[in-house]
PDB file of C-alpha atoms in Angstrom:
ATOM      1  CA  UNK A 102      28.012 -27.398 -75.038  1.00 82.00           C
ATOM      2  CA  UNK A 103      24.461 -26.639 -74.344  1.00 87.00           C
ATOM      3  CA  UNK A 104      20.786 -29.021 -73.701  1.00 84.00           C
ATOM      4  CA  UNK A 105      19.752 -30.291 -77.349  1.00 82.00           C
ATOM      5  CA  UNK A 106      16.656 -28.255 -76.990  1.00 85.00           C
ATOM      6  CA  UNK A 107      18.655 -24.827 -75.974  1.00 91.00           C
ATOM      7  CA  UNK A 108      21.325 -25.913 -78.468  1.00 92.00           C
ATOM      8  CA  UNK A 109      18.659 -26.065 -81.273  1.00 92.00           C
ATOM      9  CA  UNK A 110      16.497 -23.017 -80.576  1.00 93.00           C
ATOM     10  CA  UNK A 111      19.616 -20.318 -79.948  1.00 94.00           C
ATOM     11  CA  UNK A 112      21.191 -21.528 -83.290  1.00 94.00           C
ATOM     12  CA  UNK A 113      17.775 -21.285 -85.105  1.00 94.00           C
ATOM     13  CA  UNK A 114      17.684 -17.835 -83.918  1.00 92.00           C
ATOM     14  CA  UNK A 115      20.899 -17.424 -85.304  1.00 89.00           C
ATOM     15  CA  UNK A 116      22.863 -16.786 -82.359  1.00 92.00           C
ATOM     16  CA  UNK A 117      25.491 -19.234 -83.286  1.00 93.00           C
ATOM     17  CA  UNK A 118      26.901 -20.097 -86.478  1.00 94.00           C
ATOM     18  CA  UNK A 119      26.057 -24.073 -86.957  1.00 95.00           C
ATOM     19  CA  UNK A 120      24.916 -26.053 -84.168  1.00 96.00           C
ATOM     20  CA  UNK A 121      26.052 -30.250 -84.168  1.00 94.00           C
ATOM     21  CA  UNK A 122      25.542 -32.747 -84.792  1.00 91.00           C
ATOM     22  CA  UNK A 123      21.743 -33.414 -85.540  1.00 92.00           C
ATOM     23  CA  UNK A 124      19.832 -36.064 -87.832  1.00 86.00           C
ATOM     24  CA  UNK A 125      17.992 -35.254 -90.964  1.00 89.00           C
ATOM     25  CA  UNK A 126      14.261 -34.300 -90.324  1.00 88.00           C
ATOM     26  CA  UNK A 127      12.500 -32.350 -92.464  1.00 91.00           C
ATOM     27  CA  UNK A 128      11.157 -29.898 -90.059  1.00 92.00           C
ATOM     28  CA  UNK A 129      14.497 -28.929 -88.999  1.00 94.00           C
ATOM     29  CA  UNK A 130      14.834 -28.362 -92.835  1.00 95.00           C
ATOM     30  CA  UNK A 131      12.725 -24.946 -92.072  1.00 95.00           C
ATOM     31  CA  UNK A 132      15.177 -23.743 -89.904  1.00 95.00           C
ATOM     32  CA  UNK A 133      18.818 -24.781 -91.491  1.00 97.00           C
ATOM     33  CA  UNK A 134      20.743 -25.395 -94.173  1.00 97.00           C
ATOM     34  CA  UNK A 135      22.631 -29.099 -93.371  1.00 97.00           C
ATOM     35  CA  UNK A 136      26.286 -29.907 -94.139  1.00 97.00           C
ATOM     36  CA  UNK A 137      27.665 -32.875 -96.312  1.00 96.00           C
ATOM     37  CA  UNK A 138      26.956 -36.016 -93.606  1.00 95.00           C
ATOM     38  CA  UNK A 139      29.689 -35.537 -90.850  1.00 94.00           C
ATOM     39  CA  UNK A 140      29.251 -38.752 -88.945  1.00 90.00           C
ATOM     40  CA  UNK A 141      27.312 -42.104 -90.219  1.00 90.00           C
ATOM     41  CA  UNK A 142      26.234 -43.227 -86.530  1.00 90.00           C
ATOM     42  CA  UNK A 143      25.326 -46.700 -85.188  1.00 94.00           C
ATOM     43  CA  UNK A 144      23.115 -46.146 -82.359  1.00 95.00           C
ATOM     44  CA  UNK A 145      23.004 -49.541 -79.828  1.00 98.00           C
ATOM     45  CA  UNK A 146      21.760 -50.296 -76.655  1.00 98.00           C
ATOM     46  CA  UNK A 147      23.788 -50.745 -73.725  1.00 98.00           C
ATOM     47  CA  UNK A 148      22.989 -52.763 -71.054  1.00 98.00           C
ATOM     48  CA  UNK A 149      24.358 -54.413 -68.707  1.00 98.00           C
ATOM     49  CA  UNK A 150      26.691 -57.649 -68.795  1.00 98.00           C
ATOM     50  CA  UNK A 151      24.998 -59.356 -65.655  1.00 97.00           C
ATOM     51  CA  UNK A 152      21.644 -58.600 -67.211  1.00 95.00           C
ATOM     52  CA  UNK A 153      20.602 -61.088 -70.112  1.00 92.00           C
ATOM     53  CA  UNK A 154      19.156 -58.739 -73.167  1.00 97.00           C
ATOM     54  CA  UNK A 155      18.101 -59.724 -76.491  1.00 97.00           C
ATOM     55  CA  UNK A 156      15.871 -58.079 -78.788  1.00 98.00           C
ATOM     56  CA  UNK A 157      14.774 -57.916 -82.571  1.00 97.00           C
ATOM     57  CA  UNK A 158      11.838 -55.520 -82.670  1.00 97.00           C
ATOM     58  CA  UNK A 159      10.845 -52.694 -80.628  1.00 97.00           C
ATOM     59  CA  UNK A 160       7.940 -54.555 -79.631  1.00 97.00           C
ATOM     60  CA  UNK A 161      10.599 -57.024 -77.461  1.00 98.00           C
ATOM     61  CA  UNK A 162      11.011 -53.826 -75.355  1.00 98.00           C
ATOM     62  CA  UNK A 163       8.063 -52.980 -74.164  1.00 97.00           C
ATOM     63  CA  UNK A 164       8.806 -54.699 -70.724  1.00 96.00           C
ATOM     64  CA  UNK A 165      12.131 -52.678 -70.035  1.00 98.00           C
ATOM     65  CA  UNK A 166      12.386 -49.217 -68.508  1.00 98.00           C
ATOM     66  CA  UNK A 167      14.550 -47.252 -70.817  1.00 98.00           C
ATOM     67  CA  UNK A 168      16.959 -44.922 -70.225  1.00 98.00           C
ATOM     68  CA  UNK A 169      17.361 -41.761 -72.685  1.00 97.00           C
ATOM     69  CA  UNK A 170      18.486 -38.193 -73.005  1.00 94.00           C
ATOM     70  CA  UNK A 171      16.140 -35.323 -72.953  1.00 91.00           C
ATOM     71  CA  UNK A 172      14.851 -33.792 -76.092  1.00 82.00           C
ATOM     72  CA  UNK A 173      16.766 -36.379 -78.138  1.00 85.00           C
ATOM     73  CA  UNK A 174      15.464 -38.533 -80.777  1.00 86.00           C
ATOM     74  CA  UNK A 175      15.847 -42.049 -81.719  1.00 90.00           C
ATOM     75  CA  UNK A 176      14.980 -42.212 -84.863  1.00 87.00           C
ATOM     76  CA  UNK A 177      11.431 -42.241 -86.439  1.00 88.00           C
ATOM     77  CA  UNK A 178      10.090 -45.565 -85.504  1.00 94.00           C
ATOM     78  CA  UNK A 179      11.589 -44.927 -81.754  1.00 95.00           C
ATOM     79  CA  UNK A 180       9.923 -42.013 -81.425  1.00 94.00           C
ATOM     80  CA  UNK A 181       6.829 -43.261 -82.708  1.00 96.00           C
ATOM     81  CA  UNK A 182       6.595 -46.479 -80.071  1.00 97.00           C
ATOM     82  CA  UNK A 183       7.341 -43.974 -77.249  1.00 96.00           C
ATOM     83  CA  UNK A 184       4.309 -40.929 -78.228  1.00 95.00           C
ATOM     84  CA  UNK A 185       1.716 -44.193 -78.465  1.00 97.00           C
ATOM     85  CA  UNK A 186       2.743 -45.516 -75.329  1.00 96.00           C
ATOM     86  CA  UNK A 187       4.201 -48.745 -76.437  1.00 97.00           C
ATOM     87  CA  UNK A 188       7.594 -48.446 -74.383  1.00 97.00           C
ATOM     88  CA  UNK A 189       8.763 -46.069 -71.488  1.00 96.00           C
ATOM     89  CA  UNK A 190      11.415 -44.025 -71.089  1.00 97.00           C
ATOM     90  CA  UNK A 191      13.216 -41.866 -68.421  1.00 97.00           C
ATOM     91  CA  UNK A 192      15.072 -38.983 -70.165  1.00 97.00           C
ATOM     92  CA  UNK A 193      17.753 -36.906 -68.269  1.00 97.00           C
ATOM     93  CA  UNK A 194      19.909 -34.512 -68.995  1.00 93.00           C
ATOM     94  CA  UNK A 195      23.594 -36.646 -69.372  1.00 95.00           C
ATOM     95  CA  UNK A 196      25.349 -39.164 -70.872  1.00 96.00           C
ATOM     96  CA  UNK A 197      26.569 -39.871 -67.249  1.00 97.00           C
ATOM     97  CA  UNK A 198      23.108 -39.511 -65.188  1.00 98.00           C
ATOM     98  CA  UNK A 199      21.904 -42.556 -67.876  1.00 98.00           C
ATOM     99  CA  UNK A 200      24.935 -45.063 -66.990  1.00 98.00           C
ATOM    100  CA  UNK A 201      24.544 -44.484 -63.567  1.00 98.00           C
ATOM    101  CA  UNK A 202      20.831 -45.227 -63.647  1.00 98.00           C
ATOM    102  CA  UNK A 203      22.312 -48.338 -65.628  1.00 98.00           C
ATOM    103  CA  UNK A 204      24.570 -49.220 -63.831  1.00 98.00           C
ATOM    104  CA  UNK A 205      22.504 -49.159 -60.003  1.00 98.00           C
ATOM    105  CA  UNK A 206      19.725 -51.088 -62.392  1.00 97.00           C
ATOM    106  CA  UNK A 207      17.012 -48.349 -62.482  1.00 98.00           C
ATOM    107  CA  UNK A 208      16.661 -48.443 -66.070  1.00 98.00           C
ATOM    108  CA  UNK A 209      17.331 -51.559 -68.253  1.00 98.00           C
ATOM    109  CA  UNK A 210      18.718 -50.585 -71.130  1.00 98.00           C
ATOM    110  CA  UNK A 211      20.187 -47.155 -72.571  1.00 98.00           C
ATOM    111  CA  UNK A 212      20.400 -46.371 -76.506  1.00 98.00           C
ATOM    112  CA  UNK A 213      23.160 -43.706 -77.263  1.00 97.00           C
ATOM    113  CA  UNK A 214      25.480 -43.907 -80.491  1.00 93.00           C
ATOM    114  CA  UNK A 215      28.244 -46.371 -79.843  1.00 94.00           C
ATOM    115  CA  UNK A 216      31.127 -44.211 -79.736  1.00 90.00           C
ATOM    116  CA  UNK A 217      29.664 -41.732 -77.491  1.00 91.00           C
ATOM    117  CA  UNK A 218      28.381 -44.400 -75.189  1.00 95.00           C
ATOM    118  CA  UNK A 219      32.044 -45.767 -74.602  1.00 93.00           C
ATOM    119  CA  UNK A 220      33.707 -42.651 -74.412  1.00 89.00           C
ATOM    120  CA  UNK A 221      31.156 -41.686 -72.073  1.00 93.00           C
ATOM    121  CA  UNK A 222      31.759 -44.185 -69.840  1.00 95.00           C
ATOM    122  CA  UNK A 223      35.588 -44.075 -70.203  1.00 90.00           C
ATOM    123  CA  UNK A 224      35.708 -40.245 -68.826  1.00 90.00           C
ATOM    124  CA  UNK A 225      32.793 -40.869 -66.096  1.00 91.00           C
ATOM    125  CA  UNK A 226      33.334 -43.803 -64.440  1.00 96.00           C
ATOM    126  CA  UNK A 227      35.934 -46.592 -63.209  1.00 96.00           C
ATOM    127  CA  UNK A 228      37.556 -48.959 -64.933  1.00 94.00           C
ATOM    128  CA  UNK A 229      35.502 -51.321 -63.303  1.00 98.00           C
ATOM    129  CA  UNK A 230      31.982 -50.148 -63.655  1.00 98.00           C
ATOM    130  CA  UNK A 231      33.361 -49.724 -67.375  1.00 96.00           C
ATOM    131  CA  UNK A 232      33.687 -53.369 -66.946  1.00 97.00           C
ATOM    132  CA  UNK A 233      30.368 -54.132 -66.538  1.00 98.00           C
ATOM    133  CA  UNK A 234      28.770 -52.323 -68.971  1.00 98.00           C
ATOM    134  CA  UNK A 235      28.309 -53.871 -72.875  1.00 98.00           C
ATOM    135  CA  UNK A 236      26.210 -53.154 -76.198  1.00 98.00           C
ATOM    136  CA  UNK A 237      23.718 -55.379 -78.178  1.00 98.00           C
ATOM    137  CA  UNK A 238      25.016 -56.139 -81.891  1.00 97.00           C
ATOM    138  CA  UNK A 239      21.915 -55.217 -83.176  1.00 97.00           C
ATOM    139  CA  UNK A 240      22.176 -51.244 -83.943  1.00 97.00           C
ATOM    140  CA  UNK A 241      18.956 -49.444 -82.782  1.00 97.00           C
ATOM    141  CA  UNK A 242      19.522 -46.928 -85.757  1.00 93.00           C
ATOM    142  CA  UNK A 243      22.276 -46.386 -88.060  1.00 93.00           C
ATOM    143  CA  UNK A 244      21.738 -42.676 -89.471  1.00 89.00           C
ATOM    144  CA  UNK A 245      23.838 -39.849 -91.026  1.00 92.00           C
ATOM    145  CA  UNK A 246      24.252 -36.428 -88.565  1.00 92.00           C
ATOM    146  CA  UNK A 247      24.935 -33.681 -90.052  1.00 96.00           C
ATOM    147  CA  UNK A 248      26.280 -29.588 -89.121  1.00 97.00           C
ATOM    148  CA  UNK A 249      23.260 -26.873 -89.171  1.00 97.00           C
ATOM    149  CA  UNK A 250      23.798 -23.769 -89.950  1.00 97.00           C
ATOM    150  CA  UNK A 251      21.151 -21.591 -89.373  1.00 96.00           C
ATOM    151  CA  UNK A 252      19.007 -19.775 -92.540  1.00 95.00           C
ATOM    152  CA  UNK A 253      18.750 -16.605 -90.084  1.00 90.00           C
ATOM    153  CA  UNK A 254      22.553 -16.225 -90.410  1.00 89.00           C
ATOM    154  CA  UNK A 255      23.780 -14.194 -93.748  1.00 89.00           C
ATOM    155  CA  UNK A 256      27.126 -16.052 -93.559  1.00 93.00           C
ATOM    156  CA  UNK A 257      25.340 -19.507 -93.020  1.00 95.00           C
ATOM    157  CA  UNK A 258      25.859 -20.420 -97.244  1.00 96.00           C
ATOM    158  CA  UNK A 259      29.695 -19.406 -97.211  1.00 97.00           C
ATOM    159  CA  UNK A 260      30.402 -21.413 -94.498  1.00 96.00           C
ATOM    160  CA  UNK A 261      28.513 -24.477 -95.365  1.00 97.00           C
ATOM    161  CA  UNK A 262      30.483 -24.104 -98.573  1.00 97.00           C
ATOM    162  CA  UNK A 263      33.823 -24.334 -97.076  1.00 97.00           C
ATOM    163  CA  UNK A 264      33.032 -26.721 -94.682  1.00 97.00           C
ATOM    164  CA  UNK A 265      31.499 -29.198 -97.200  1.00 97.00           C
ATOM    165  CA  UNK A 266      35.041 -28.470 -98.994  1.00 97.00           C
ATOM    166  CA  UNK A 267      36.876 -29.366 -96.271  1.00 96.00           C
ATOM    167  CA  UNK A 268      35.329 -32.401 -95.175  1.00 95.00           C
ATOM    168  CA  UNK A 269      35.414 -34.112 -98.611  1.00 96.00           C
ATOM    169  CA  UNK A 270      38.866 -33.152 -98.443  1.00 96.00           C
ATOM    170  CA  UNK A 271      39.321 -35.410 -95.085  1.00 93.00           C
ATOM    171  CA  UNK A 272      37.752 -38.137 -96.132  1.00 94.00           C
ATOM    172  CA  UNK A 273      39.639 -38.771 -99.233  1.00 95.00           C
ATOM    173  CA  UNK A 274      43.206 -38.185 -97.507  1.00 96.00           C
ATOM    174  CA  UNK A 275      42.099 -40.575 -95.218  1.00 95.00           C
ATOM    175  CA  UNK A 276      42.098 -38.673 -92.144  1.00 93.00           C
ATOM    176  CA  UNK A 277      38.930 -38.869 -91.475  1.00 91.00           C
ATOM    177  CA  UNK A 278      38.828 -42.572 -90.766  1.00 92.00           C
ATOM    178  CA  UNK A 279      42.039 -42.118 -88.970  1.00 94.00           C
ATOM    179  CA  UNK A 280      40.549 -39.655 -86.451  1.00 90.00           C
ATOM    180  CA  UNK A 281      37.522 -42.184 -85.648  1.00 83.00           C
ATOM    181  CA  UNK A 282      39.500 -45.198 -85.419  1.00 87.00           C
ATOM    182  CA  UNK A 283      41.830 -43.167 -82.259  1.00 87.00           C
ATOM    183  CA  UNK A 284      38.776 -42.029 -80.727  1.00 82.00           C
ATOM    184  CA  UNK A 285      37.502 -45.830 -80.697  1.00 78.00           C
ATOM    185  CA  UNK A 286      41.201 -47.001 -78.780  1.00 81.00           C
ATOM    186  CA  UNK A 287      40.494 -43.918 -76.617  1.00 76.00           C
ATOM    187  CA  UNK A 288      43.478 -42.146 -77.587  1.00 82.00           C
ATOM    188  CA  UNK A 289      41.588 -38.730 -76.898  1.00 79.00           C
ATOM    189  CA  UNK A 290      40.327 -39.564 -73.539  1.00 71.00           C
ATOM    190  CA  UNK A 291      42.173 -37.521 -70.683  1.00 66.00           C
TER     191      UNK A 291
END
């Protein structure tokens, strides 16, 4: 596992074979070749339960420090509100830096897919600062994320090839739904 940024630049340079798991954008496109969709993702914020939160539009954040990781995206719109200046964010490097920062109430809210989030929080942190942490309904983003492999490799086609195979292949046994609904009861936590 590697920084988003590092992650995305060594693969590009084709020093790995795929890098994952990254949204569609089409300069990325330049770079890569992307996989069938691997994950359809519901991003959320998570916040605190102490703390009330509600919003609709990004505009009902503009208040709230933010919490995010560094070089990651939020989607299009996201992105856009932060480069004009209409909300703030601290970015770090972790999953784990972010929920602590939530949790001692230095940033407000923290938008991270919802899966990740919990798991997250289920390997880093007691059961009962678990406890206090929640999500709003309201998904921030839901967005495909796909596999890259990199143009620069020669092998990058033959292995997109088999891999698109393969995944198909999961989803229609069924498998693939099994595997997400254990990691949601936290049967691969340690």
């Amino acid at each position: 596992f590697l920084p988003w940024g590092r992650a995305y630049a060594e693969a590009a340079n084709g020093e790995y074979d795929l890098t994952a798991v990254w949204m569609r954008k089409a300069e990325r496109e330049k770079d890569f070749l992307f996989s069938e969709p691997v994950l359809n993702e519901q991003f959320v914020f998570f916040h605190l339960k102490s703390v009330p939160f509600n919003w609709n539009e990004l505009s009902d954040l503009q208040d709230l420090m933010i919490g995010g990781g560094i070089k990651y995206s939020y989607g299009p719109e996201f992105d856009a509100a932060l480069e004009s200046g209409d909300l703030k964010i601290e970015r770090v490097a972790t999953d784990r830096q972010n929920f602590s920062k939530l949790l001692l109430q230095r940033v407000h809210v923290f938008p991270q897919e919802v899966n990740v989030g919990y798991s997250s929080l289920r390997k880093g942190f007691s059961k009962e600062d678990v406890e206090e942490v929640t999500h709003h309904p309201k998904p921030l983003l839901n967005n495909f994320s796909y596999l890259l492999f990199p143009k620069q490799f020669k092998n990058s086609e033959v292995l997109l090839s088999k891999f698109n195979k393969q995944i198909k292949q999961f989803k229609e046994s069924g498998r693939y739904e099994s595997y997400f609904k254990a990691l949601q009861r936290g049967e691969y936590q340690k």
